[in-house]
XYZ file of C-alpha atoms in Angstrom:
771
model
C 12.007 -56.784 14.914
C 13.406 -60.036 16.310
C 10.221 -62.127 16.655
C 12.125 -64.994 18.311
C 12.218 -63.172 21.599
C 8.527 -62.232 21.511
C 6.010 -64.308 23.356
C 2.221 -63.892 23.526
C 0.596 -63.521 26.902
C -1.767 -61.669 29.143
C -1.153 -59.645 32.284
C -3.563 -58.150 34.772
C -2.379 -55.298 36.986
C -3.370 -54.549 40.561
C -5.247 -51.395 39.504
C -7.532 -53.396 37.196
C -5.777 -52.636 33.901
C -5.314 -55.578 31.521
C -2.781 -56.103 28.731
C -2.949 -58.939 26.222
C -0.448 -59.354 23.424
C 3.242 -59.782 22.762
C 5.981 -59.267 25.341
C 9.713 -58.683 25.229
C 10.917 -59.763 28.625
C 8.414 -58.223 31.020
C 7.485 -55.312 28.741
C 4.761 -55.121 26.082
C 6.497 -55.198 22.719
C 4.974 -55.794 19.286
C 1.221 -56.115 18.821
C -1.016 -55.784 21.843
C -4.195 -54.557 23.431
C -4.393 -52.531 26.635
C -7.633 -51.943 28.559
C -7.688 -49.388 31.358
C -10.023 -49.837 34.283
C -11.959 -46.691 33.230
C -12.867 -48.284 29.870
C -10.194 -46.672 27.672
C -8.847 -49.201 25.125
C -5.717 -49.102 22.978
C -4.944 -51.683 20.311
C -1.857 -51.511 18.150
C 1.937 -51.397 18.216
C 4.170 -51.310 21.294
C 7.885 -50.740 21.661
C 9.599 -51.777 24.901
C 6.690 -50.837 27.130
C 5.653 -47.727 25.189
C 2.818 -47.176 22.754
C 4.741 -46.593 19.525
C 3.819 -47.242 15.917
C 0.319 -47.476 14.511
C -2.703 -48.056 16.637
C -6.214 -47.143 17.682
C -7.262 -45.529 20.955
C -10.901 -45.363 22.086
C -12.207 -43.435 25.104
C -15.402 -44.229 27.079
C -16.794 -40.854 25.969
C -16.902 -42.118 22.379
C -13.857 -40.201 21.208
C -11.322 -42.180 19.216
C -7.935 -41.709 17.592
C -6.441 -43.848 14.875
C -2.976 -43.242 13.526
C 0.639 -42.849 14.582
C 2.014 -42.958 18.141
C 5.500 -42.399 19.479
C 6.786 -42.781 23.019
C 3.269 -42.848 24.433
C 2.126 -39.708 22.588
C -0.138 -38.999 19.630
C 2.687 -38.170 17.282
C 2.743 -38.385 13.498
C -0.296 -38.625 11.236
C -3.697 -39.599 12.550
C -7.414 -38.964 12.782
C -9.193 -37.850 15.963
C -12.978 -38.065 16.262
C -14.235 -36.042 19.237
C -17.350 -36.877 21.294
C -19.274 -34.030 19.655
C -18.647 -35.513 16.198
C -15.937 -33.131 14.995
C -13.108 -34.832 13.114
C -9.466 -33.806 12.741
C -7.220 -35.574 10.243
C -3.613 -34.580 9.901
C -0.326 -34.125 11.702
C 0.231 -34.408 15.470
C 3.126 -33.601 17.751
C 3.216 -34.591 21.408
C -0.599 -34.955 21.700
C -1.459 -31.648 19.962
C -2.351 -30.756 16.400
C 0.812 -29.522 14.725
C 1.541 -29.381 11.000
C -0.880 -29.740 8.098
C -4.361 -30.881 9.023
C -8.063 -30.711 8.290
C -10.797 -30.309 10.887
C -14.511 -30.716 10.257
C -16.575 -29.208 13.063
C -19.859 -30.565 14.344
C -21.781 -27.782 12.580
C -20.031 -28.696 9.280
C -17.599 -25.761 9.320
C -14.235 -26.796 7.869
C -10.651 -25.664 8.420
C -7.986 -26.955 6.070
C -4.391 -25.862 6.524
C -1.493 -25.407 8.910
C -1.559 -25.861 12.711
C 0.919 -24.984 15.424
C 0.687 -26.183 19.019
C -3.009 -26.993 18.642
C -4.028 -23.704 16.983
C -4.390 -22.576 13.387
C -1.163 -20.870 12.329
C 0.320 -20.371 8.897
C -1.666 -20.715 5.672
C -5.147 -22.144 5.787
C -8.733 -22.012 4.579
C -11.854 -21.818 6.740
C -15.308 -22.460 5.272
C -18.485 -21.665 7.169
C -21.752 -23.487 6.628
C -23.447 -20.212 5.709
C -21.272 -19.987 2.591
C -18.612 -17.556 3.849
C -15.001 -18.531 3.264
C -11.598 -17.203 4.283
C -8.284 -18.250 2.768
C -4.975 -16.790 3.920
C -2.718 -16.497 6.943
C -3.455 -17.403 10.560
C -1.740 -16.804 13.881
C -2.668 -18.171 17.314
C -5.947 -19.525 15.973
C -7.086 -16.240 14.419
C -6.989 -14.676 10.981
C -3.809 -12.600 10.921
C -1.700 -11.444 8.006
C -2.651 -11.417 4.329
C -5.965 -13.074 3.516
C -9.164 -13.063 1.468
C -12.706 -13.294 2.841
C -15.539 -14.062 0.480
C -19.052 -13.762 1.845
C -22.025 -15.812 0.741
C -23.650 -12.743 -0.807
C -20.671 -12.307 -3.171
C -18.838 -9.482 -1.402
C -15.090 -9.973 -1.169
C -12.256 -8.459 0.878
C -8.576 -8.947 0.018
C -6.088 -7.422 2.426
C -4.551 -7.637 5.856
C -5.997 -9.029 9.086
C -5.060 -8.958 12.761
C -6.604 -11.140 15.487
C -9.646 -11.906 13.342
C -10.251 -8.307 12.231
C -9.533 -6.470 9.019
C -6.480 -4.424 9.939
C -4.254 -2.630 7.458
C -4.609 -1.979 3.748
C -7.047 -3.862 1.579
C -9.572 -3.877 -1.245
C -13.283 -4.469 -0.660
C -15.221 -5.551 -3.744
C -19.014 -5.431 -3.516
C -21.212 -7.861 -5.419
C -22.845 -4.976 -7.321
C -19.464 -3.878 -8.738
C -18.577 -1.096 -6.282
C -15.024 -1.146 -4.972
C -13.323 0.470 -1.998
C -9.552 0.586 -1.607
C -8.294 1.864 1.741
C -7.204 1.055 5.276
C -8.883 -0.653 8.212
C -8.129 -0.662 11.932
C -9.563 -3.381 14.198
C -12.265 -4.118 11.631
C -13.349 -0.533 10.937
C -12.426 1.730 8.043
C -9.768 4.016 9.439
C -7.790 6.378 7.265
C -7.850 7.418 3.634
C -9.335 5.409 0.798
C -10.954 5.576 -2.635
C -14.514 4.483 -3.408
C -15.321 3.475 -6.999
C -19.063 3.301 -7.756
C -20.395 0.451 -9.849
C -19.525 0.942 -13.497
C -16.693 3.406 -12.888
C -13.223 2.762 -14.207
C -10.929 1.407 -11.517
C -7.427 -0.129 -11.450
C -7.070 -3.768 -12.393
C -7.159 -6.210 -9.491
C -5.723 -9.170 -11.405
C -2.211 -8.952 -9.934
C -3.623 -8.295 -6.483
C -5.979 -11.281 -6.650
C -3.558 -13.672 -8.341
C -1.069 -13.252 -5.528
C -3.422 -15.151 -3.204
C -4.684 -17.771 -5.667
C -8.117 -16.568 -6.643
C -9.338 -14.773 -9.721
C -10.797 -11.285 -9.933
C -14.344 -12.690 -9.941
C -13.803 -13.973 -6.419
C -13.537 -17.649 -7.359
C -10.944 -19.424 -5.274
C -8.328 -21.520 -7.023
C -8.166 -23.760 -3.973
C -11.542 -25.485 -3.952
C -13.223 -27.060 -0.941
C -12.373 -30.507 -2.255
C -8.656 -29.769 -2.345
C -8.141 -30.860 1.241
C -5.453 -32.445 3.314
C -4.930 -36.116 2.424
C -3.859 -38.171 5.435
C -2.106 -40.829 3.384
C -0.115 -38.214 1.477
C 0.908 -36.643 4.758
C 1.894 -40.025 6.142
C 4.140 -40.719 3.151
C 5.953 -37.430 3.766
C 6.322 -37.891 7.514
C 8.838 -39.747 9.601
C 8.105 -40.694 13.197
C 10.837 -41.176 15.755
C 10.638 -44.500 17.627
C 10.376 -42.946 21.055
C 10.065 -39.575 22.704
C 10.363 -40.586 26.335
C 12.427 -42.710 28.649
C 11.537 -46.343 29.368
C 9.530 -46.918 32.542
C 7.570 -49.785 34.017
C 4.505 -50.865 32.102
C 2.002 -50.341 34.881
C 3.182 -46.868 35.804
C 3.447 -45.820 32.195
C 0.066 -47.154 31.261
C -1.793 -45.408 34.026
C -0.104 -42.095 33.290
C -0.829 -42.637 29.623
C -4.502 -43.229 30.298
C -4.794 -40.009 32.308
C -2.865 -38.099 29.669
C -5.162 -39.350 26.911
C -8.280 -38.540 28.935
C -7.060 -34.946 29.303
C -6.229 -34.810 25.618
C -9.668 -36.188 24.778
C -11.238 -33.207 26.521
C -8.889 -30.800 24.750
C -9.690 -32.200 21.324
C -13.475 -32.165 21.693
C -13.590 -28.372 21.442
C -16.396 -26.695 19.473
C -15.693 -24.507 16.465
C -13.799 -21.506 17.760
C -16.175 -18.673 18.593
C -13.498 -16.084 17.857
C -13.559 -16.911 14.134
C -15.437 -13.708 13.463
C -14.680 -10.948 11.053
C -16.257 -7.812 9.725
C -18.725 -8.738 7.084
C -19.927 -6.972 4.004
C -21.319 -3.505 4.372
C -24.866 -2.751 3.435
C -25.935 -0.900 0.331
C -26.567 2.234 2.356
C -22.976 2.224 3.540
C -21.688 1.874 -0.002
C -23.749 4.669 -1.409
C -23.286 7.057 1.497
C -22.401 10.420 0.099
C -22.740 9.331 -3.518
C -26.351 8.373 -4.115
C -27.469 11.980 -3.943
C -25.373 13.010 -6.926
C -27.434 11.416 -9.659
C -26.639 14.146 -12.143
C -22.988 13.195 -12.357
C -21.507 10.647 -14.708
C -20.985 7.550 -12.575
C -18.522 6.154 -15.072
C -16.159 9.076 -14.500
C -16.642 9.971 -10.810
C -14.901 8.389 -7.835
C -14.751 9.506 -4.213
C -11.653 10.034 -2.122
C -12.784 9.364 1.435
C -11.338 9.500 4.887
C -12.690 7.510 7.819
C -11.920 7.539 11.524
C -12.988 4.441 13.466
C -15.684 3.735 10.871
C -16.997 7.306 10.659
C -16.784 9.107 7.320
C -15.295 12.541 8.040
C -14.186 13.833 4.654
C -15.017 13.211 1.011
C -13.627 14.610 -2.236
C -15.175 14.110 -5.670
C -12.662 13.372 -8.411
C -12.483 11.782 -11.836
C -11.613 8.138 -12.388
C -10.009 9.091 -15.714
C -7.650 11.649 -14.213
C -6.750 9.659 -11.108
C -3.188 8.436 -10.788
C -3.910 5.972 -7.959
C -2.591 2.504 -8.566
C -3.577 -0.434 -6.444
C -0.565 -2.457 -5.393
C -0.813 -6.013 -4.066
C -0.036 -5.788 -0.344
C 2.624 -8.478 -0.461
C 4.586 -6.803 -3.276
C 7.024 -4.268 -1.766
C 7.660 -0.958 -3.414
C 10.645 -0.841 -5.708
C 13.833 0.484 -4.192
C 14.617 3.764 -5.927
C 18.123 4.942 -6.620
C 19.738 6.946 -3.825
C 21.977 9.919 -4.156
C 24.907 8.512 -2.238
C 24.336 4.756 -2.089
C 23.056 3.631 -5.433
C 24.805 0.303 -5.050
C 22.410 -0.765 -2.293
C 19.648 -2.300 -4.379
C 18.118 -5.712 -4.676
C 20.410 -8.456 -3.420
C 22.923 -6.035 -1.906
C 20.178 -4.480 0.192
C 19.254 -7.944 1.495
C 22.868 -8.679 2.419
C 23.121 -5.284 4.067
C 20.237 -6.121 6.397
C 21.756 -9.504 7.235
C 25.114 -7.908 7.985
C 23.479 -5.307 10.178
C 21.688 -7.966 12.220
C 24.839 -10.067 12.576
C 26.840 -7.061 13.726
C 24.309 -5.839 16.290
C 23.927 -9.349 17.694
C 27.702 -9.507 18.102
C 27.923 -6.027 19.643
C 25.173 -6.505 22.216
C 26.322 -10.005 23.083
C 29.870 -8.841 23.712
C 29.260 -5.637 25.679
C 26.320 -6.761 27.857
C 28.294 -9.126 30.168
C 30.842 -6.384 30.931
C 30.164 -4.912 34.408
C 28.466 -1.537 34.232
C 30.582 1.521 35.040
C 30.401 5.246 34.541
C 31.593 6.430 31.167
C 35.001 8.067 30.877
C 36.349 10.639 28.469
C 38.179 7.843 26.643
C 34.833 6.113 25.915
C 34.036 8.978 23.539
C 37.486 9.130 21.963
C 38.911 8.045 18.621
C 40.046 4.725 20.087
C 36.583 3.821 21.395
C 35.920 1.618 18.400
C 35.510 -2.123 17.919
C 36.327 -3.596 14.506
C 35.503 -7.221 13.629
C 35.763 -9.083 10.342
C 32.875 -11.441 9.481
C 33.984 -14.013 6.865
C 31.215 -16.098 5.341
C 32.669 -19.347 6.759
C 33.035 -17.916 10.266
C 36.095 -17.422 12.456
C 37.245 -17.875 16.038
C 35.184 -14.805 16.994
C 32.273 -14.803 14.540
C 29.742 -17.444 13.441
C 29.349 -18.669 9.856
C 26.596 -16.888 7.954
C 24.803 -16.804 4.600
C 25.681 -13.234 3.680
C 28.777 -11.865 1.969
C 32.049 -11.139 3.783
C 32.059 -7.802 5.566
C 33.834 -5.766 8.199
C 31.908 -4.389 11.186
C 32.782 -1.293 13.204
C 31.035 -0.402 16.440
C 31.384 3.188 17.701
C 31.600 4.030 21.427
C 30.149 0.682 22.587
C 30.285 1.486 26.328
C 28.529 4.835 25.849
C 25.648 3.335 23.894
C 25.411 0.360 26.249
C 24.878 2.851 29.110
C 22.418 4.863 27.020
C 20.322 1.752 26.377
C 20.258 1.044 30.103
C 19.503 4.712 30.827
C 16.534 4.425 28.455
C 15.594 1.204 30.321
C 15.889 -1.120 27.361
C 16.478 -4.799 28.018
C 19.512 -6.037 26.065
C 17.883 -9.324 25.026
C 14.680 -7.612 23.863
C 16.693 -5.023 21.954
C 18.674 -7.708 20.170
C 15.624 -9.845 19.356
C 13.657 -6.850 18.112
C 16.300 -6.015 15.514
C 17.973 -9.385 14.966
C 14.994 -11.755 15.225
C 13.875 -14.130 12.492
C 11.186 -11.714 11.282
C 13.873 -9.397 9.925
C 13.718 -5.704 9.085
C 11.366 -3.776 6.800
C 12.578 -1.005 4.531
C 10.416 2.111 4.728
C 10.239 5.115 2.446
C 12.420 8.060 3.356
C 10.318 11.090 4.343
C 13.094 13.574 3.491
C 15.543 14.565 0.784
C 18.666 13.195 2.455
C 18.700 10.003 0.404
C 18.973 7.919 3.575
C 17.576 4.423 3.775
C 15.295 3.648 6.715
C 14.593 0.230 8.210
C 11.916 -0.630 10.756
C 12.205 -3.499 13.250
C 9.513 -6.169 13.019
C 7.830 -4.963 16.240
C 7.944 -1.275 15.157
C 10.059 -0.299 18.166
C 13.229 0.817 16.387
C 14.141 2.762 13.253
C 17.544 2.236 11.640
C 18.790 5.032 9.386
C 21.803 5.171 7.098
C 24.096 8.138 7.733
C 26.343 10.270 5.601
C 29.925 10.556 6.759
C 29.313 14.188 7.749
C 26.319 13.186 9.879
C 28.370 10.513 11.619
C 31.026 13.083 12.486
C 28.409 15.431 13.960
C 26.881 12.649 16.045
C 30.224 11.516 17.470
C 31.239 15.109 18.150
C 28.016 15.908 20.029
C 27.852 12.556 21.838
C 29.443 13.692 25.168
C 27.000 16.611 25.502
C 24.108 14.476 24.241
C 24.898 11.863 26.905
C 24.786 14.536 29.601
C 21.601 16.159 28.287
C 19.488 13.004 28.115
C 20.834 11.976 31.519
C 19.765 15.268 33.092
C 16.397 15.549 31.330
C 14.428 12.316 31.270
C 11.530 14.035 29.459
C 13.668 15.190 26.541
C 11.960 15.197 23.152
C 15.243 14.786 21.279
C 15.694 11.595 19.277
C 16.948 8.673 21.342
C 20.035 6.978 19.883
C 20.849 3.383 20.813
C 23.853 2.547 18.671
C 26.059 3.732 15.802
C 27.721 1.233 13.473
C 29.496 0.911 10.138
C 29.568 -1.906 7.598
C 32.370 -2.152 5.046
C 31.436 -4.285 2.049
C 33.464 -5.551 -0.880
C 35.208 -2.971 -3.069
C 35.520 -0.748 -0.005
C 31.904 0.459 0.102
C 31.062 1.802 3.567
C 27.571 2.143 5.012
C 26.990 3.865 8.351
C 23.924 3.315 10.537
C 22.307 4.783 13.614
C 19.649 2.925 15.633
C 16.893 5.206 16.979
C 13.617 4.860 18.843
C 10.444 4.899 16.756
C 8.375 7.837 18.009
C 5.233 6.307 16.513
C 5.480 2.927 18.224
C 1.931 2.832 19.565
C -1.132 0.621 19.487
C -3.093 3.562 18.072
C -3.215 4.311 14.363
C -1.307 7.448 13.366
C -3.593 9.225 10.899
C -1.367 12.252 10.157
C 2.389 12.792 10.251
C 3.975 16.236 10.112
C 7.575 17.422 9.878
C 7.505 20.974 11.278
C 10.385 23.477 11.034
C 8.597 26.810 11.386
C 9.369 27.780 7.797
C 7.406 28.439 4.608
C 10.074 27.836 1.949
C 9.287 24.537 0.251
C 7.229 23.460 3.238
C 4.188 22.115 1.406
C 3.464 18.722 -0.135
C 2.085 18.293 -3.626
C -1.441 16.913 -3.253
C -0.860 14.293 -5.919
C 1.983 12.838 -3.811
C 0.032 12.557 -0.554
C -0.562 8.949 0.472
C -1.742 7.247 3.666
C 1.622 7.531 5.457
C 3.074 10.601 3.753
C 4.925 12.919 6.152
C 3.396 16.354 5.599
C 4.996 19.776 6.171
C 4.332 23.114 7.834
C 1.947 24.562 5.251
C -0.008 21.292 5.105
C -0.977 21.605 8.773
C -4.618 22.682 8.923
C -5.156 22.278 12.684
C -4.474 23.994 15.983
C -4.075 21.698 18.994
C -5.519 22.790 22.334
C -4.139 21.018 25.436
C -4.644 20.876 29.163
C -2.858 23.816 30.806
C -0.244 21.754 32.699
C 0.392 19.413 29.775
C 1.126 22.397 27.542
C 3.402 23.987 30.153
C 5.401 20.747 30.482
C 5.672 20.505 26.704
C 7.067 24.001 26.146
C 9.343 23.821 29.178
C 11.077 20.831 27.588
C 11.058 22.364 24.106
C 12.948 25.411 25.461
C 15.502 23.138 27.184
C 16.047 21.009 24.078
C 16.345 24.038 21.787
C 18.924 25.600 24.111
C 20.919 22.375 23.953
C 20.811 22.352 20.150
C 21.772 26.039 20.020
C 24.930 25.226 21.959
C 25.840 22.736 19.218
C 25.136 25.215 16.354
C 22.373 22.975 14.992
C 19.560 24.920 13.321
C 17.788 22.632 10.883
C 15.953 20.335 13.279
C 12.224 19.526 13.112
C 9.353 18.543 15.343
C 7.990 15.234 14.112
C 4.304 15.236 15.030
C 1.986 12.240 14.816
C -1.765 12.624 15.290
C -4.332 9.948 16.101
C -7.879 11.192 15.509
C -10.836 9.845 17.440
C -14.128 9.360 15.624
C -16.529 12.256 16.301
C -19.362 10.974 18.472
C -21.993 13.507 17.454
C -22.814 11.918 14.084
C -23.335 8.231 14.777
C -25.582 7.831 11.747
C -22.531 8.062 9.483
C -21.328 4.733 10.814
C -21.698 1.966 8.295
C -24.913 0.182 9.183
C -24.154 -3.525 9.407
C -26.435 -6.198 8.086
C -27.309 -8.970 10.514
C -27.136 -12.632 9.586
C -30.054 -14.888 10.337
C -27.858 -17.679 11.704
C -26.306 -15.921 14.687
C -26.907 -18.982 16.840
C -23.934 -20.648 15.174
C -20.924 -19.796 17.306
C -18.520 -20.155 14.410
C -20.458 -18.392 11.686
C -19.308 -15.025 10.421
C -21.859 -12.258 10.789
C -22.230 -9.975 7.830
C -21.527 -7.071 10.133
C -19.196 -7.342 13.041
C -19.960 -6.624 16.622
C -17.648 -3.630 16.668
C -19.478 -1.974 13.759
C -22.638 -2.203 15.857
C -21.004 -0.188 18.613
C -21.320 3.549 19.096
C -18.084 5.418 18.359
C -16.167 6.734 21.381
C -17.248 10.104 22.738
C -14.271 12.228 23.696
C -11.151 11.498 25.682
C -11.095 11.039 29.438
C -8.214 11.954 31.759
C -8.195 10.054 35.059
C -5.806 9.703 37.978
C -2.804 7.568 37.102
C -2.939 3.936 38.278
C 0.330 2.077 37.563
C -1.372 -1.312 37.695
C -3.958 -0.311 35.087
C -1.594 0.787 32.319
C 1.522 -0.465 30.617
C 4.425 1.224 32.422
C 7.152 -0.667 30.582
C 9.585 1.768 28.933
C 9.409 1.874 25.163
C 11.925 2.980 22.543
C 10.595 6.542 22.735
C 9.239 6.418 26.315
C 11.424 7.151 29.311
C 10.050 10.171 31.141
C 7.728 10.552 34.094
C 3.944 10.457 34.025
C 2.558 13.953 33.372
C 0.186 15.939 35.589
C -3.001 17.557 34.334
C -4.683 20.726 35.619
C -8.130 19.279 34.879
C -7.535 16.374 37.294
C -6.347 18.408 40.253
C -2.722 18.556 39.095
C -2.358 14.799 39.607
C -0.501 12.323 37.401
C -2.933 11.098 34.772
C -3.833 8.265 32.439
C -5.768 8.676 29.215
C -8.865 6.570 28.651
C -10.054 6.044 25.093
C -13.567 4.587 25.497
C -13.745 1.135 24.020
C -10.074 1.142 23.015
C -7.400 1.488 25.684
C -6.085 3.081 28.865
C -2.727 4.760 28.288
C -0.083 6.415 30.435
C 0.395 10.095 29.525
C 4.033 11.139 29.067
C 5.746 14.006 27.324
C 5.448 13.434 23.600
C 3.554 10.178 24.158
C -0.235 9.637 24.474
C -0.880 13.365 24.945
C -4.596 14.231 24.547
C -5.707 17.403 22.762
C -8.478 18.923 20.692
C -7.692 19.623 17.053
C -9.498 22.668 15.670
C -9.648 22.679 11.906
C -8.582 25.998 10.399
C -11.149 26.967 7.780
C -9.222 28.195 4.727
C -10.850 29.173 1.456
C -9.364 27.037 -1.302
C -11.003 27.046 -4.703
C -9.044 24.016 -5.802
C -10.538 22.016 -2.963
C -14.150 23.090 -3.514
C -15.088 19.468 -4.194
C -13.899 18.415 -0.722
C -16.556 18.069 1.950
C -15.143 18.616 5.467
C -17.707 17.113 7.841
C -16.201 18.207 11.168
C -14.331 21.188 12.594
C -13.201 19.850 15.990
C -11.670 16.447 16.763
C -10.433 14.715 19.870
C -6.867 13.618 19.135
C -3.899 11.889 20.740
C -0.534 13.364 19.741
C 2.994 11.951 19.623
C 6.058 14.078 19.014
C 9.813 14.330 19.115
C 12.645 16.495 17.830
C 14.503 14.976 14.875
C 17.097 15.898 12.213
C 19.707 17.031 14.715
C 22.771 15.830 12.815
C 23.280 18.855 10.539
C 25.861 21.201 12.026
C 26.079 24.870 10.956
C 29.220 26.120 12.678
C 30.345 28.793 10.232
C 28.738 32.055 9.244
C 28.592 30.999 5.593
C 26.743 27.780 6.399
C 24.288 29.555 8.676
C 23.539 32.323 6.175
C 23.041 29.832 3.355
C 20.628 27.765 5.414
C 18.678 30.744 6.700
C 18.359 32.075 3.161
C 16.884 28.765 2.016
C 14.390 29.015 4.895
C 13.575 32.656 3.993
C 15.034 33.955 7.248
C 16.800 37.304 7.361
C 20.551 36.507 7.051
C 21.514 39.998 8.253
C 20.571 39.053 11.809
C 22.421 35.752 11.661
C 25.924 35.152 12.905
C 27.786 32.236 14.409
C 27.390 33.849 17.832
C 23.619 34.212 17.415
C 22.219 30.692 16.791
C 19.029 31.557 18.688
C 17.242 32.928 15.610
C 16.292 29.514 14.270
C 15.102 28.222 17.640
C 13.055 31.401 18.229
C 11.309 31.025 14.875
C 10.820 27.322 15.603
C 9.296 27.902 19.055
C 7.147 30.822 17.864
C 5.651 28.572 15.208
C 4.919 25.841 17.771
C 3.121 28.411 19.938
C 0.720 28.853 17.021
C 0.352 25.099 16.593
C -0.321 24.600 20.334
C -1.961 27.911 21.302
C -2.485 28.965 24.886
C -6.095 28.919 26.080
C-alpha cells in the first residue's frame, strides 16, 4: 500500500454517520473507524471505500464479528458472537457460514464441521449437552447420509440417515450387548433384520466401525477437543480484495449497515430444533419376542425379524452358529462379480464405462433437443438412423475433453427416442441431469440370469441395463410397433424405453445400453419384489439367498391381492392389450415385475417399540431417547378419496404417464390414495395402487420356527411388464422355451403364441382374484 497518498481525517455525513481514519482521495482507505447513526461500529481495514481486510464489527444488540472482510461482506475466516451468546468460529462467504466452522450454542451444544450457505452440510460432529453425540454426514442442516449416533446411555447406531431420521441400513448396538442389524425408514424399523441377544455370537463390527473413525466400543476417534482452529483455517484461506463494485462511501456505508443488521438477526439463531433423531429403544423393545424363551441357549439363538413402520410382524428363530449373514459396512460396495459376456468390465473399466455413458448421453440429448419436433418417419427407424461420434480424451471440435479413456459412441434412432421422451413427458434437462449429474450412477445387482449389468441414476428415476447383441436387434426390430403401442395406450404397463446406445472401447470391445424407467421410483419403501411369469419350473428362490432387496419368484409369492372392482378391471384390461401386443411380436418370456409396500397393521399397537422419554425435553436441540414418530400410532388402513390435482404430485415420472384411475368405492370418480401420517398419492395404473394382501397359510415344516403375526395387510402395489427383448420366432425356439417352463410343447406352434400369454394371465387372475 502506498502510504504517501494516505491522509488521516474525519468526515461526518448528513445521515449522522461518522468516519475517522485514513483516506485515499475522498474514499476511506487503510485503517479507519466507522460509526453508524444506529450505534453499529466497525473498526479495521478499508480498501477504496469498501470494508476489506481484517476488522471488528459490533452491533447495538451486543452481537459482534471479528475477522476477515472483503468488498463489504463477512468473507474469509472470523468469529461471530450472537446476542444470545452463541459463538461461531470458522469460514464465511458473502455474509453466511460456508466452509469449515465450529458453533457453540447458548445451551452448550456444539457443532464442529462443514457448512454450506449457512447450514450444516458435509462431514461434521454435533454434541448435545445431555451427552448424545452424532458424527457423520449432513445435508441442508440435517443429518443425512452415513453417520453414527451415540447416546448418553451407551447405545449406538451406525448407518444411514435422511433429514434427521435413521433411514436405510444400519447396525444398532445396545449398551447391554444386544445388537440389531436391519433397515429403517423415516426413523422406524422397516424391513428385514437380525436381532442378536446379549452374549450371542455375532459378526465382527470392526470394519464397519473403523470406516467412520470410531472403535467397536463406541469411542469416537474424533474427540470433542479436536475442533476447528480459526488460525489454522486462516493460514489455509485466501481472501479476494473485493467482491463488489466501487461506490460512494456514504451510500455504501448505509447499505452495509443495513446488511449487517439483517445478518446479525440471521446469525443469532438458537440451536436448530430439527436436530432430532430416533433414540435408543427400551429394554422391552429389545427383548420383545425373545424374553419368553428362557429355556433356549442364548449364546446360540438369534432372531430373524421383519418390521413394517416399527411394528414387528414376523420372527424366525435360528442359530448364530449356522447363520451365514455377514455385516457389510454401508460405504463398502459389493464386489463386482464376473459376467458371462462382459468379464472385462470390472474395477477401473467399469468406472470408465459409467463416465463414457454419461458423456455420450449428455452429447446425445444436447444435440437432438434443439432440433424442431416433427412426426417420426419410416427412415427414423432404419439402418441409417444412427449417430456415431468419437470421444478422444483430449477433446475434439465436436466433443469436450474428459478424464476417461478414448471411446466411440453410437446413438440409435435419436429422433424416435427424443419423441418417446417427450411422449412420456420427460424434461430433457432433468433427464440429462438425472443420469449425467455429478452424483453419478450406482451399480445394482442383477435380479436375473442374463449377466447384464444394471445402473441406477442418483435420484432413482432411471435404470440403465447392458444388452446382448441379440437383445439390441429385437429392440430395434420391434421399435416401430412399440412406438405405436405406447402412443395409443398411455396406461401401458410395458417397460418405458428412453434411449439405446453403444460404447466401443479399446481393443474393439462393444457395450450396448438401454435406458429405462425405474418402476419402483417412489417415496414409499418397497418391502417385497416379485418377478412373475406364471410358471413353476425354477421359479423359487433359495431361502439362504434371500436378502432385503432380493427379487423373488412365482413360488415365493405367499399372498393374494384384493383390489377395488374398477381398479382391477382397469388393470386386466391393460394386461390383455399388452399381452396381445407382445404376442404379435412372438415374445413369450416376459414377466410382471411386482413391488409391494406393506402398511403396518393397526390392530396391534402394543408391538410398537415403546420409546423412553428424556427428562430434558425443554431443550430444543436435545435428542430425545425416543423420537416423536415412535410415539405415534401406526396408520390404520388406506383411504381412497376424490382426486384433487392440487393436493398431489401430478408431475410425470419415469414410470408414470397414464391417467388417474377411477374407483368403484368412491362413486367411480378419479381417486387419490391417502396413507395416514405419510402421504397423499395419485393412483395410476401400476403406480400407487391400493390393495389388501391376504397371506396364504401353507404348512411348511421347515418354517415351523417362523411366527407369522398377521394374515391380512394393507398394501400399495407397483407393477410393470419387463423382459420383452427375447424373441421366439421359430417353432424350435418356442418349443425349447415352453419345455423349460413345463408347458406342453404339443400345443405350441409359431402361429399359436397365445399359450404363454394365456398361462401368464391365468396366473395373474389367481394373484389378483375377483371379489
